[in-house]
Short mmCIF file of C-alpha atoms in Angstrom, two decimals:
data_model
loop_
_atom_site.label_atom_id
_atom_site.label_comp_id
_atom_site.label_asym_id
_atom_site.label_seq_id
_atom_site.Cartn_x
_atom_site.Cartn_y
_atom_site.Cartn_z
CA MET A 1 -64.44 -45.01 71.56
CA MET A 2 -61.98 -42.20 72.26
CA VAL A 3 -58.80 -43.14 74.11
CA PHE A 4 -56.86 -40.20 75.54
CA ASP A 5 -53.24 -40.29 76.70
CA ASP A 6 -54.44 -39.56 80.24
CA CYS A 7 -56.29 -42.88 80.45
CA GLU A 8 -55.58 -44.91 83.58
CA SER A 9 -53.16 -47.07 81.59
CA VAL A 10 -52.78 -48.23 78.01
CA ASP A 11 -53.09 -51.84 79.11
CA ILE A 12 -56.39 -51.25 80.91
CA ALA A 13 -57.78 -49.32 77.96
CA VAL A 14 -56.66 -52.06 75.54
CA ASN A 15 -58.50 -54.67 77.59
CA GLY A 16 -61.62 -52.51 77.63
CA ILE A 17 -61.52 -51.84 73.90
CA ALA A 18 -60.94 -55.50 73.06
CA PHE A 19 -64.07 -56.39 75.01
CA ALA A 20 -66.06 -53.50 73.55
CA ALA A 21 -65.12 -54.44 70.00
CA PHE A 22 -65.11 -58.23 69.88
CA VAL A 23 -67.64 -59.50 72.42
CA ALA A 24 -70.32 -61.44 70.52
CA SER A 25 -68.01 -61.33 67.50
CA GLY A 26 -68.71 -57.62 67.14
CA GLN A 27 -72.41 -58.28 66.58
CA THR A 28 -74.01 -55.89 69.04
CA CYS A 29 -75.76 -52.62 68.24
CA VAL A 30 -73.27 -50.64 70.33
CA SER A 31 -70.15 -52.62 69.46
CA ALA A 32 -67.09 -50.36 69.40
CA LYS A 33 -66.29 -50.05 65.70
CA ARG A 34 -64.27 -46.83 65.45
CA ILE A 35 -61.40 -46.62 67.93
CA LEU A 36 -59.96 -43.10 68.13
CA ILE A 37 -56.61 -42.95 69.90
CA GLN A 38 -54.58 -39.90 70.86
CA GLU A 39 -51.50 -39.76 68.66
CA THR A 40 -49.10 -39.62 71.62
CA ILE A 41 -50.02 -43.21 72.55
CA PHE A 42 -51.28 -44.44 69.18
CA ASP A 43 -48.39 -46.73 68.22
CA ASP A 44 -48.10 -48.29 71.68
CA PHE A 45 -51.85 -48.76 71.98
CA VAL A 46 -52.28 -50.33 68.54
CA ALA A 47 -49.32 -52.65 69.07
CA LYS A 48 -50.75 -53.93 72.35
CA LEU A 49 -54.29 -54.17 70.99
CA THR A 50 -53.11 -56.10 67.94
CA LYS A 51 -51.13 -58.49 70.12
CA LYS A 52 -54.07 -59.13 72.45
CA VAL A 53 -56.69 -59.52 69.73
CA GLY A 54 -54.35 -61.78 67.76
CA LYS A 55 -54.45 -64.23 70.66
CA LEU A 56 -58.25 -64.47 70.90
CA ARG A 57 -59.32 -68.09 70.64
CA LEU A 58 -61.82 -68.80 67.86
CA ALA A 59 -63.66 -72.05 68.50
CA ASP A 60 -66.96 -73.66 69.41
CA PRO A 61 -69.08 -70.99 71.17
CA MET A 62 -70.36 -73.69 73.53
CA ASP A 63 -66.79 -74.22 74.76
CA MET A 64 -66.16 -72.13 77.88
CA ASP A 65 -62.57 -71.51 76.79
CA THR A 66 -63.67 -69.89 73.52
CA HIS A 67 -63.14 -66.13 73.24
CA MET A 68 -64.99 -65.50 69.99
CA GLY A 69 -67.52 -67.47 67.99
CA PRO A 70 -68.81 -67.14 64.42
CA VAL A 71 -70.91 -64.45 62.80
CA VAL A 72 -74.59 -65.24 62.63
CA SER A 73 -74.74 -66.89 59.18
CA MET A 74 -72.79 -67.73 56.04
CA SER A 75 -74.55 -64.91 54.20
CA GLN A 76 -73.43 -62.45 56.88
CA LEU A 77 -69.90 -63.84 56.61
CA ALA A 78 -69.93 -63.08 52.89
CA GLU A 79 -71.24 -59.58 53.65
CA VAL A 80 -68.42 -58.91 56.13
CA GLU A 81 -65.87 -60.09 53.57
CA LYS A 82 -67.40 -57.78 50.98
CA GLN A 83 -67.35 -54.81 53.34
CA VAL A 84 -63.73 -55.37 54.38
CA ALA A 85 -62.74 -55.67 50.72
CA GLN A 86 -64.49 -52.35 50.04
CA ALA A 87 -62.58 -50.65 52.85
CA VAL A 88 -59.26 -52.09 51.66
CA SER A 89 -59.97 -51.01 48.09
CA GLU A 90 -60.33 -47.46 49.46
CA GLY A 91 -56.91 -47.59 51.07
CA ALA A 92 -57.51 -49.09 54.53
CA GLU A 93 -54.49 -50.97 55.85
CA VAL A 94 -55.13 -54.40 57.36
CA LEU A 95 -53.22 -54.53 60.65
CA LEU A 96 -54.73 -57.84 61.73
CA GLY A 97 -57.10 -60.44 60.31
CA GLY A 98 -59.18 -59.45 57.33
CA LYS A 99 -60.09 -62.97 56.23
CA ARG A 100 -61.64 -66.29 57.19
CA PRO A 101 -59.45 -68.19 59.65
CA GLY A 102 -57.42 -71.22 58.68
CA ALA A 103 -57.15 -74.41 60.70
CA ASP A 104 -54.24 -72.89 62.64
CA ARG A 105 -56.49 -70.07 63.86
CA CYS A 106 -59.83 -71.80 64.37
CA SER A 107 -60.70 -75.43 65.00
CA MET A 108 -64.09 -75.05 63.32
CA THR A 109 -63.20 -73.93 59.80
CA ALA A 110 -66.55 -75.10 58.43
CA GLY A 111 -68.43 -72.45 60.41
CA SER A 112 -69.13 -68.82 59.55
CA TYR A 113 -65.99 -67.54 61.24
CA PHE A 114 -64.10 -64.35 60.43
CA GLU A 115 -60.82 -63.39 62.04
CA PRO A 116 -60.93 -60.46 64.46
CA THR A 117 -59.86 -57.63 62.20
CA ILE A 118 -58.18 -54.28 62.78
CA LEU A 119 -58.13 -51.78 59.92
CA LYS A 120 -56.32 -48.45 59.71
CA PRO A 121 -58.17 -46.19 57.24
CA LYS A 122 -56.35 -43.43 55.42
CA SER A 123 -59.13 -40.96 56.12
CA PRO A 124 -62.54 -40.69 57.80
CA ALA A 125 -64.10 -41.01 54.34
CA ASN A 126 -63.14 -44.69 54.24
CA TYR A 127 -66.02 -47.16 54.03
CA ALA A 128 -65.08 -48.94 57.26
CA PHE A 129 -65.05 -45.64 59.16
CA GLN A 130 -68.40 -44.48 57.85
CA GLU A 131 -70.37 -47.74 57.79
CA GLU A 132 -71.00 -50.24 60.55
CA ILE A 133 -69.55 -53.65 59.70
CA PHE A 134 -71.66 -56.03 61.76
CA GLY A 135 -68.91 -58.47 62.62
CA PRO A 136 -65.46 -58.58 64.28
CA VAL A 137 -64.03 -55.62 62.38
CA ILE A 138 -62.81 -52.30 63.80
CA THR A 139 -60.83 -49.27 62.66
CA VAL A 140 -58.08 -47.43 64.53
CA THR A 141 -57.53 -43.73 63.88
CA PRO A 142 -55.18 -41.25 65.59
CA PHE A 143 -56.28 -37.82 66.79
CA LYS A 144 -54.30 -34.82 67.99
CA ASP A 145 -56.48 -33.25 70.66
CA GLU A 146 -59.90 -33.25 72.28
CA GLN A 147 -61.46 -31.07 69.61
CA GLU A 148 -60.36 -33.39 66.81
CA ALA A 149 -61.46 -36.48 68.74
CA ILE A 150 -64.99 -35.10 69.10
CA ALA A 151 -65.10 -34.05 65.46
CA LEU A 152 -64.08 -37.54 64.34
CA ALA A 153 -66.56 -39.16 66.71
CA ASN A 154 -69.39 -37.04 65.32
CA ASN A 155 -68.33 -37.67 61.71
CA SER A 156 -70.98 -40.34 61.25
CA LYS A 157 -74.62 -40.62 60.31
CA TYR A 158 -75.11 -42.91 63.30
CA GLY A 159 -75.21 -42.05 66.99
CA LEU A 160 -76.15 -44.93 69.27
CA GLY A 161 -73.15 -45.65 71.49
CA GLY A 162 -69.86 -43.93 72.26
CA GLY A 163 -67.35 -43.59 75.01
CA VAL A 164 -64.14 -42.14 76.35
CA TRP A 165 -61.14 -43.47 78.27
CA THR A 166 -59.64 -40.83 80.55
CA VAL A 167 -59.08 -40.19 84.25
CA ASN A 168 -59.92 -36.50 83.79
CA VAL A 169 -63.48 -36.17 85.09
CA ALA A 170 -63.99 -32.74 83.54
CA ARG A 171 -62.83 -34.02 80.15
CA ALA A 172 -65.09 -37.04 80.41
CA HIS A 173 -68.15 -34.85 80.94
CA ARG A 174 -67.11 -32.34 78.27
CA VAL A 175 -66.60 -35.04 75.66
CA ALA A 176 -69.80 -36.86 76.62
CA ARG A 177 -71.84 -33.65 76.32
CA LYS A 178 -70.42 -32.82 72.89
CA THR A 179 -70.62 -36.32 71.40
CA ARG A 180 -73.83 -37.11 69.55
CA ALA A 181 -74.46 -40.55 71.00
CA GLY A 182 -77.52 -41.64 72.94
CA VAL A 183 -75.54 -44.00 75.19
CA PHE A 184 -72.10 -42.95 76.42
CA TRP A 185 -69.57 -44.74 78.61
CA VAL A 186 -66.60 -43.47 80.60
CA ASN A 187 -63.82 -46.04 81.13
CA ALA A 188 -66.25 -48.86 80.36
CA HIS A 189 -68.44 -50.30 77.64
CA HIS A 190 -71.57 -52.44 77.23
CA ARG A 191 -72.61 -51.66 80.81
CA ASN A 192 -76.24 -50.75 81.29
CA ASP A 193 -78.93 -50.57 83.91
CA PRO A 194 -82.74 -50.74 83.59
CA SER A 195 -82.92 -47.17 84.89
CA CYS A 196 -80.72 -45.83 82.08
CA PRO A 197 -82.56 -44.74 78.91
CA TRP A 198 -81.32 -46.60 75.82
CA GLY A 199 -81.56 -45.15 72.32
CA GLY A 200 -79.69 -43.20 69.69
CA PHE A 201 -79.34 -39.94 67.81
CA LYS A 202 -79.34 -39.26 64.05
CA GLU A 203 -79.95 -42.43 61.99
CA SER A 204 -79.67 -44.68 65.02
CA GLY A 205 -83.38 -44.51 65.67
CA ILE A 206 -85.90 -42.59 67.71
CA GLY A 207 -87.41 -43.14 71.13
CA ARG A 208 -85.92 -44.70 74.25
CA GLU A 209 -86.07 -47.99 76.09
CA ASN A 210 -85.51 -48.34 79.84
CA GLY A 211 -85.82 -45.63 82.47
CA TRP A 212 -88.85 -43.38 82.95
CA GLN A 213 -88.66 -42.52 79.26
CA ALA A 214 -89.76 -46.05 78.38
CA PHE A 215 -93.09 -45.48 80.12
CA ASP A 216 -93.75 -42.63 77.70
CA GLU A 217 -92.99 -44.91 74.73
CA TYR A 218 -95.52 -47.55 75.79
CA THR A 219 -98.19 -45.37 77.37
CA GLU A 220 -101.24 -43.58 75.95
CA THR A 221 -102.06 -40.49 77.95
CA GLN A 222 -105.62 -39.34 78.48
CA SER A 223 -106.55 -35.90 79.80
CA VAL A 224 -109.79 -35.49 81.80
CA VAL A 225 -110.82 -31.89 82.54
CA VAL A 226 -113.53 -31.28 85.17
CA ARG A 227 -115.03 -27.88 85.95
CA THR A 228 -115.44 -27.52 89.71
CA ALA A 229 -116.23 -23.81 89.97
CA GLU A 230 -119.67 -23.01 91.43
CA GLU A 231 -120.08 -19.84 89.38
CA PRO A 232 -122.11 -20.29 86.17
CA GLU A 233 -120.16 -20.12 82.95
CA ASP A 234 -121.50 -18.53 79.79
CA TRP A 235 -118.95 -16.99 77.50
CA PHE A 236 -121.60 -15.46 75.24
CA GLY A 237 -124.08 -14.48 77.89
CA ASN A 238 -124.31 -10.84 76.73
CA LEU A 239 -125.69 -11.61 73.26
CA ASP A 240 -129.26 -10.47 74.07
CA ALA A 241 -128.02 -7.16 75.45
CA ARG A 242 -125.95 -6.34 72.40
CA TYR A 243 -128.36 -7.43 69.64
CA SER A 244 -131.82 -6.76 71.13
#
């Protein structure tokens, strides 16, 4: 997700990114993992995002007041811990979370819970920037201008979902066209419609679901050719004349 300094407001963008990143504990195929923020608003944005995410309530997912539940299993919890440790060992700074919650953070400490985590990598080469951590873990990275934002967004072997936060319609279309992501949002995330094709570029798979494209994926086409001309047809009808 690319957040430009001409977004409607930092607060609105923060709310959108928090939802994009931590809904379903970050366990969706298009979860916002790499948050790219224009450097002119980076500090303000990260401060507000950290404050908001730090208040998310971790509890029983069956409780309607819960904001975030556990990851899918204890083995996945261990995998998330391992991945975060790898990113930190490569220089990523932990701005929030980065561990299992204590009793003061989550009432269900026996479950496979992991604190919502914000990492700041030193470079795009960092593990957390290059690999998808399937859990409540994101990175925040500043960019200078539109060109750098697109370059950072495309600096990945994956290309399923992406998005931009801006009120500039021309910029939104420019960035969408240049970003290698099969699903792209403008000032939103996780929204979809049955008429919208769903699928990715690069190592995010082939083919599309939804839309007219889905019919092609699940249909076998048969061609039937019928000659209706009344004139006789004989491509080699002059053989006798040439070889008699």
